Short mmCIF file of C-alpha atoms in Angstrom, two decimals:
data_model
loop_
_atom_site.label_atom_id
_atom_site.label_comp_id
_atom_site.label_asym_id
_atom_site.label_seq_id
_atom_site.Cartn_x
_atom_site.Cartn_y
_atom_site.Cartn_z
CA UNK A 23 0.00 0.00 0.00
CA UNK A 24 1.26 3.46 -0.89
CA UNK A 25 0.56 6.45 1.36
CA UNK A 26 0.91 10.16 0.70
CA UNK A 27 1.08 12.10 3.97
CA UNK A 28 1.65 15.81 3.52
CA UNK A 29 0.99 19.28 4.94
CA UNK A 30 -0.08 18.19 8.41
CA UNK A 31 0.71 19.61 11.84
CA UNK A 32 0.93 16.83 14.43
CA UNK A 33 1.72 17.68 18.03
CA UNK A 34 1.44 16.63 21.68
CA UNK A 35 0.33 13.04 21.17
CA UNK A 36 1.03 10.26 23.70
CA UNK A 37 2.71 7.99 21.10
CA UNK A 38 4.22 8.50 17.64
CA UNK A 39 3.39 11.68 15.79
CA UNK A 40 2.93 10.05 12.35
CA UNK A 41 3.27 6.30 11.69
CA UNK A 42 3.20 4.99 8.11
CA UNK A 43 3.27 1.33 7.05
CA UNK A 44 3.61 0.63 3.35
CA UNK A 45 6.01 0.72 0.42
CA UNK A 46 6.44 3.74 -1.89
CA UNK A 47 5.06 6.07 0.79
CA UNK A 48 5.61 9.81 0.46
CA UNK A 49 5.81 11.94 3.60
CA UNK A 50 6.43 15.60 2.94
CA UNK A 51 5.99 19.09 4.35
CA UNK A 52 4.66 18.07 7.76
CA UNK A 53 5.30 19.80 11.10
CA UNK A 54 5.69 17.21 13.87
CA UNK A 55 6.63 18.21 17.40
CA UNK A 56 6.28 17.48 21.11
CA UNK A 57 5.01 13.91 20.77
CA UNK A 58 5.88 11.48 23.56
CA UNK A 59 7.56 8.87 21.33
CA UNK A 60 9.09 9.36 17.86
CA UNK A 61 8.03 12.12 15.55
CA UNK A 62 7.79 10.08 12.34
CA UNK A 63 8.05 6.30 11.82
CA UNK A 64 7.91 4.77 8.35
CA UNK A 65 7.98 0.99 7.66
CA UNK A 66 8.29 -0.12 4.06
CA UNK A 67 10.59 0.07 1.05
CA UNK A 68 11.07 3.05 -1.27
CA UNK A 69 9.89 5.68 1.20
CA UNK A 70 10.36 9.33 0.28
CA UNK A 71 10.62 11.65 3.28
CA UNK A 72 11.31 15.29 2.58
CA UNK A 73 10.87 18.86 3.75
CA UNK A 74 9.43 17.98 7.14
CA UNK A 75 10.04 19.96 10.34
CA UNK A 76 10.40 17.54 13.26
CA UNK A 77 11.38 18.68 16.73
CA UNK A 78 11.07 18.07 20.48
CA UNK A 79 9.77 14.52 20.23
CA UNK A 80 10.62 12.09 23.01
CA UNK A 81 12.55 9.49 20.97
CA UNK A 82 13.82 9.60 17.37
CA UNK A 83 12.85 12.42 15.09
CA UNK A 84 12.59 10.18 12.00
CA UNK A 85 12.74 6.35 12.04
CA UNK A 86 12.74 4.40 8.78
CA UNK A 87 12.61 0.61 8.39
CA UNK A 88 13.03 -0.53 4.79
CA UNK A 89 15.30 -0.39 1.76
CA UNK A 90 15.74 2.33 -0.87
CA UNK A 91 14.58 5.15 1.38
CA UNK A 92 15.18 8.76 0.37
CA UNK A 93 15.38 11.16 3.30
CA UNK A 94 16.21 14.67 2.20
CA UNK A 95 15.82 18.34 3.11
CA UNK A 96 14.26 17.78 6.53
CA UNK A 97 14.93 19.90 9.62
CA UNK A 98 15.21 17.62 12.64
CA UNK A 99 16.06 19.20 15.99
CA UNK A 100 15.89 18.63 19.76
CA UNK A 101 14.54 15.09 19.74
CA UNK A 102 15.25 12.72 22.63
CA UNK A 103 17.37 10.12 20.83
CA UNK A 104 18.63 10.04 17.22
CA UNK A 105 17.58 12.75 14.85
CA UNK A 106 17.31 10.44 11.81
CA UNK A 107 17.56 6.62 12.02
CA UNK A 108 17.44 4.39 8.95
CA UNK A 109 17.57 0.58 8.99
CA UNK A 110 17.88 -0.77 5.45
CA UNK A 111 20.04 -0.91 2.34
CA UNK A 112 20.38 1.58 -0.52
CA UNK A 113 19.24 4.62 1.46
CA UNK A 114 19.99 8.16 0.37
CA UNK A 115 20.13 10.71 3.19
CA UNK A 116 21.00 14.17 1.95
CA UNK A 117 20.52 17.86 2.59
CA UNK A 118 19.09 17.48 6.08
CA UNK A 119 19.69 19.81 9.02
CA UNK A 120 19.99 17.71 12.18
CA UNK A 121 20.78 19.63 15.35
CA UNK A 122 20.74 19.11 19.13
CA UNK A 123 19.29 15.61 19.27
CA UNK A 124 19.90 13.16 22.09
CA UNK A 125 18.84 15.08 25.18
CA UNK A 126 17.49 11.86 26.77
CA UNK A 127 20.93 10.24 26.43
CA UNK A 128 22.97 10.44 29.61
CA UNK A 129 26.34 9.07 28.45
CA UNK A 130 28.98 11.15 30.27
CA UNK A 131 31.14 12.77 27.63
CA UNK A 132 34.29 14.55 28.65
CA UNK A 133 37.47 15.56 26.93
CA UNK A 134 40.07 12.87 26.31
CA UNK A 135 43.71 13.81 25.87
CA UNK A 136 46.74 11.64 25.32
CA UNK A 137 49.02 10.96 28.29
CA UNK A 138 52.05 13.23 28.45
CA UNK A 139 55.40 11.49 28.00
CA UNK A 140 57.78 11.39 30.93
CA UNK A 141 60.84 11.10 28.72
CA UNK A 142 62.42 14.24 30.11
CA UNK A 143 61.50 13.81 33.77
CA UNK A 144 64.96 12.48 34.54
CA UNK A 145 68.35 13.34 33.01
CA UNK A 146 69.22 11.04 30.11
CA UNK A 147 72.85 9.98 29.78
CA UNK A 148 72.79 7.33 27.08
CA UNK A 149 70.87 6.46 23.95
CA UNK A 150 69.62 3.27 25.61
CA UNK A 151 67.93 5.29 28.35
CA UNK A 152 66.24 7.46 25.74
CA UNK A 153 64.93 4.52 23.75
CA UNK A 154 63.69 2.72 26.87
CA UNK A 155 61.81 5.85 27.90
CA UNK A 156 60.15 6.01 24.50
CA UNK A 157 59.17 2.33 24.74
CA UNK A 158 57.64 2.93 28.18
CA UNK A 159 55.63 5.82 26.78
CA UNK A 160 54.39 3.73 23.85
CA UNK A 161 53.26 0.96 26.19
CA UNK A 162 51.38 3.52 28.30
CA UNK A 163 49.85 4.96 25.15
CA UNK A 164 48.53 1.57 23.97
CA UNK A 165 46.63 1.15 27.25
CA UNK A 166 45.20 4.62 26.83
CA UNK A 167 44.20 3.84 23.24
CA UNK A 168 42.30 0.65 24.16
CA UNK A 169 40.33 2.61 26.76
CA UNK A 170 39.62 5.38 24.28
CA UNK A 171 38.25 2.97 21.65
CA UNK A 172 35.98 1.35 24.25
CA UNK A 173 34.58 4.77 25.13
CA UNK A 174 34.02 5.65 21.46
CA UNK A 175 32.12 2.42 20.79
CA UNK A 176 30.08 2.88 23.97
CA UNK A 177 29.19 6.39 22.90
CA UNK A 178 28.00 5.21 19.49
CA UNK A 179 25.87 2.39 20.93
CA UNK A 180 24.17 4.76 23.38
CA UNK A 181 22.14 6.53 20.68
CA UNK A 182 21.54 10.25 20.47
CA UNK A 183 23.33 10.77 17.16
CA UNK A 184 22.22 13.26 14.57
CA UNK A 185 22.06 10.72 11.71
CA UNK A 186 22.32 6.99 12.52
CA UNK A 187 22.17 4.40 9.74
CA UNK A 188 22.55 0.64 9.49
CA UNK A 189 22.70 -0.94 6.05
CA UNK A 190 24.76 -1.32 2.88
CA UNK A 191 25.04 0.96 -0.15
CA UNK A 192 24.14 4.04 1.85
CA UNK A 193 24.69 7.60 0.61
CA UNK A 194 24.98 10.34 3.22
CA UNK A 195 25.72 13.69 1.61
CA UNK A 196 25.32 17.39 2.16
CA UNK A 197 23.87 17.13 5.67
CA UNK A 198 24.49 19.44 8.63
CA UNK A 199 24.65 17.44 11.87
CA UNK A 200 25.66 19.72 14.74
CA UNK A 201 25.41 19.76 18.52
CA UNK A 202 24.09 16.21 18.92
CA UNK A 203 24.86 14.35 22.14
CA UNK A 204 26.59 11.38 20.52
CA UNK A 205 27.93 11.34 16.94
CA UNK A 206 26.91 13.77 14.28
CA UNK A 207 26.81 10.96 11.70
CA UNK A 208 27.07 7.21 12.35
CA UNK A 209 27.03 4.43 9.73
CA UNK A 210 27.38 0.68 10.16
CA UNK A 211 27.47 -1.13 6.81
CA UNK A 212 29.44 -1.78 3.64
CA UNK A 213 29.76 0.33 0.48
CA UNK A 214 28.77 3.60 2.11
CA UNK A 215 29.43 7.04 0.65
CA UNK A 216 29.74 9.77 3.30
CA UNK A 217 30.60 13.00 1.53
CA UNK A 218 30.21 16.74 1.84
CA UNK A 219 28.70 16.74 5.33
CA UNK A 220 29.28 19.04 8.28
CA UNK A 221 29.44 17.46 11.75
CA UNK A 222 30.43 20.00 14.40
CA UNK A 223 30.13 20.32 18.20
CA UNK A 224 28.80 16.80 18.72
CA UNK A 225 30.00 14.14 21.16
CA UNK A 226 31.91 12.73 18.17
CA UNK A 227 32.00 13.84 14.54
CA UNK A 228 31.67 10.89 12.13
CA UNK A 229 31.65 7.17 13.01
CA UNK A 230 31.90 4.52 10.26
CA UNK A 231 32.26 0.74 10.48
CA UNK A 232 32.19 -1.20 7.22
CA UNK A 233 34.10 -2.06 4.07
CA UNK A 234 34.57 -0.66 0.57
CA UNK A 235 33.23 2.75 1.42
CA UNK A 236 34.21 6.36 0.89
CA UNK A 237 34.52 9.15 3.49
CA UNK A 238 35.41 12.35 1.71
CA UNK A 239 35.13 16.16 1.76
CA UNK A 240 33.48 16.33 5.17
CA UNK A 241 34.06 19.14 7.67
CA UNK A 242 34.35 17.93 11.27
CA UNK A 243 35.17 20.51 13.94
CA UNK A 244 34.91 21.15 17.71
CA UNK A 245 33.55 17.72 18.62
CA UNK A 246 34.06 16.59 22.19
CA UNK A 247 35.52 13.09 22.05
CA UNK A 248 36.89 12.61 18.52
CA UNK A 249 36.60 13.92 14.98
CA UNK A 250 36.54 10.70 12.89
CA UNK A 251 36.42 7.03 13.87
CA UNK A 252 36.64 4.88 10.71
CA UNK A 253 37.02 1.11 10.98
CA UNK A 254 37.17 -1.01 7.83
CA UNK A 255 38.54 -1.11 4.33
CA UNK A 256 37.53 2.44 3.42
CA UNK A 257 38.96 5.43 1.60
CA UNK A 258 39.24 8.52 3.81
CA UNK A 259 40.26 11.59 1.85
CA UNK A 260 40.06 15.37 1.57
CA UNK A 261 38.34 15.89 4.90
CA UNK A 262 38.84 18.90 7.16
CA UNK A 263 39.29 17.73 10.76
CA UNK A 264 40.12 20.60 13.10
CA UNK A 265 39.69 21.88 16.65
CA UNK A 266 38.18 18.70 18.07
CA UNK A 267 38.77 18.36 21.80
CA UNK A 268 40.01 14.76 21.60
CA UNK A 269 41.86 13.01 18.77
CA UNK A 270 41.39 14.18 15.22
CA UNK A 271 41.11 10.79 13.45
CA UNK A 272 41.32 7.10 14.29
CA UNK A 273 41.44 4.88 11.21
CA UNK A 274 41.84 1.12 10.83
CA UNK A 275 42.59 -0.73 7.58
CA UNK A 276 41.97 2.49 5.62
CA UNK A 277 43.53 4.34 2.73
CA UNK A 278 43.81 7.80 4.29
CA UNK A 279 45.13 10.67 2.19
CA UNK A 280 44.97 14.43 1.58
CA UNK A 281 43.16 15.24 4.83
CA UNK A 282 43.78 18.39 6.88
CA UNK A 283 44.09 17.43 10.57
CA UNK A 284 44.97 20.42 12.73
CA UNK A 285 44.52 21.99 16.17
CA UNK A 286 42.94 18.94 17.80
CA UNK A 287 43.19 18.45 21.58
CA UNK A 288 44.67 14.95 21.37
CA UNK A 289 46.64 13.23 18.61
CA UNK A 290 46.17 14.21 15.01
CA UNK A 291 45.86 10.77 13.41
CA UNK A 292 45.98 7.32 15.02
CA UNK A 293 46.16 4.27 12.77
CA UNK A 294 45.76 0.55 13.41
CA UNK A 295 45.77 -2.41 11.10
CA UNK A 296 47.27 -2.34 7.64
CA UNK A 297 46.38 1.27 6.87
CA UNK A 298 47.97 3.46 4.21
CA UNK A 299 48.59 7.02 5.43
CA UNK A 300 49.66 9.27 2.56
CA UNK A 301 50.06 13.03 2.01
CA UNK A 302 48.01 14.35 4.92
CA UNK A 303 48.65 17.71 6.61
CA UNK A 304 48.87 17.16 10.38
CA UNK A 305 49.78 20.27 12.38
CA UNK A 306 49.42 21.95 15.77
CA UNK A 307 47.73 19.07 17.57
CA UNK A 308 48.09 18.92 21.36
CA UNK A 309 49.23 15.28 21.26
CA UNK A 310 51.32 13.46 18.67
CA UNK A 311 51.07 14.03 14.93
CA UNK A 312 50.76 10.40 13.71
CA UNK A 313 50.57 7.38 16.00
CA UNK A 314 50.80 3.82 14.69
CA UNK A 315 49.42 1.38 17.27
CA UNK A 316 50.61 -1.79 15.55
CA UNK A 317 53.12 -2.97 12.95
CA UNK A 318 52.40 -1.73 9.45
CA UNK A 319 53.49 -3.15 6.13
CA UNK A 320 52.62 0.23 4.58
CA UNK A 321 54.54 2.90 6.49
CA UNK A 322 53.03 6.42 6.57
CA UNK A 323 54.64 8.39 3.79
CA UNK A 324 54.60 11.88 2.34
CA UNK A 325 52.75 13.47 5.28
CA UNK A 326 53.57 17.00 6.34
CA UNK A 327 52.98 19.23 9.34
CA UNK A 328 54.47 21.10 12.27
CA UNK A 329 53.75 22.35 15.76
CA UNK A 330 52.39 19.13 17.28
CA UNK A 331 52.89 19.25 21.05
CA UNK A 332 54.47 15.81 21.52
CA UNK A 333 56.09 13.61 18.86
CA UNK A 334 55.68 14.29 15.18
CA UNK A 335 55.42 10.54 14.63
CA UNK A 336 55.16 7.77 17.18
CA UNK A 337 57.25 5.61 17.09
CA UNK A 338 59.71 8.46 16.47
CA UNK A 339 62.75 8.62 14.17
CA UNK A 340 61.87 5.68 11.91
CA UNK A 341 58.84 7.17 10.17
CA UNK A 342 60.41 10.61 9.86
CA UNK A 343 62.53 9.27 7.03
CA UNK A 344 59.29 9.15 5.02
CA UNK A 345 57.43 12.16 6.47
CA UNK A 346 58.02 15.78 7.41
CA UNK A 347 55.96 16.08 10.58
CA UNK A 348 57.46 18.01 13.44
CA UNK A 349 56.72 17.84 17.14
CA UNK A 350 57.67 20.28 19.88
CA UNK A 351 59.96 17.70 21.48
CA UNK A 352 62.41 18.53 18.70
CA UNK A 353 64.28 21.27 20.54
CA UNK A 354 64.48 19.55 23.95
CA UNK A 355 65.83 16.44 22.27
CA UNK A 356 68.37 18.44 20.36
CA UNK A 357 69.60 20.18 23.52
CA UNK A 358 69.85 16.89 25.36
CA UNK A 359 71.80 15.31 22.57
CA UNK A 360 74.42 18.06 22.70
CA UNK A 361 74.64 17.73 26.48
CA UNK A 362 75.36 14.01 26.34
CA UNK A 363 78.72 12.30 26.77
CA UNK A 364 81.37 14.79 25.56
CA UNK A 365 83.64 11.88 24.57
CA UNK A 366 81.32 11.24 21.63
CA UNK A 367 79.90 7.89 22.71
CA UNK A 368 76.40 8.92 21.66
CA UNK A 369 77.11 11.12 18.65
CA UNK A 370 75.19 8.65 16.52
CA UNK A 371 72.07 10.60 17.49
CA UNK A 372 73.31 13.48 15.37
CA UNK A 373 72.58 11.31 12.33
CA UNK A 374 68.90 10.84 13.27
CA UNK A 375 66.25 12.97 11.53
CA UNK A 376 65.93 16.36 13.16
CA UNK A 377 62.22 16.23 13.90
CA UNK A 378 60.61 13.82 16.32
#
């Protein structure tokens, strides 16, 4: 059965504002607000949902169950859980404004910063002491990273995102998802295309788990926990990731290139798995520039940046042969090296790359 539901004002009901069950339904130009449960729920394939104003409902703003949904040009604000939720393949979610959803979600979000290294707490007399200090810091960092990933996944599972989708062959483009309690945009599924979106001032910016997808040309700024969390065989390129209070990006098994990752409160880019990290600009982050949390067969290469508070690359030295990323430990290291054994026993450090 096909339904056409348009030009209604639906408010202050004890359940769902509008509930539609049937394929090829069209829901457009409705005003739906202050209902106890969700604003709009649509069950059925090939739904078209557009130009609705949906706000202050107790659960999701829009919930869709079915394949081939088109959800575009809606304004969805101040709902209790997710702004827009879609469960089904081949959805197209574009041009929506999704702001300040998730007020019923109580997950405690606070800023997460990387641990500070204690490499310079004690005088260093030999290269061995320096390297052991770096190893200790890396071990501490790995424990921190595991905890951080657990918090990110817990945040995503809590609900309260601006746009939350589960399914394959999803297109998410041209949306504004700001000031939501959890993630601005969250996708679980293969072959997704997340492009040209803005996700600012949320708990997290963009969360993606899946394979063979594309995350490109998004702007992600001033999010609380993290900018991007991308897990799977995806291409992550040409995104602007700046001024997030935690890490800029965490990527796993991804091809990550030509992103701008700057002024984040934690590390710029953290990579796990067999990722390829190529030609990114990573500058002025309060943690490290690039962190690799496991062995890589594809070393980061051709990345550039300066002004990161800790190491330019972690592990240091090795990856700097392939990158030009500077950290502010550069000068203290240089001074220490010159102050070491005057007999020249440790002059080998002079041959290491200048930046750390």
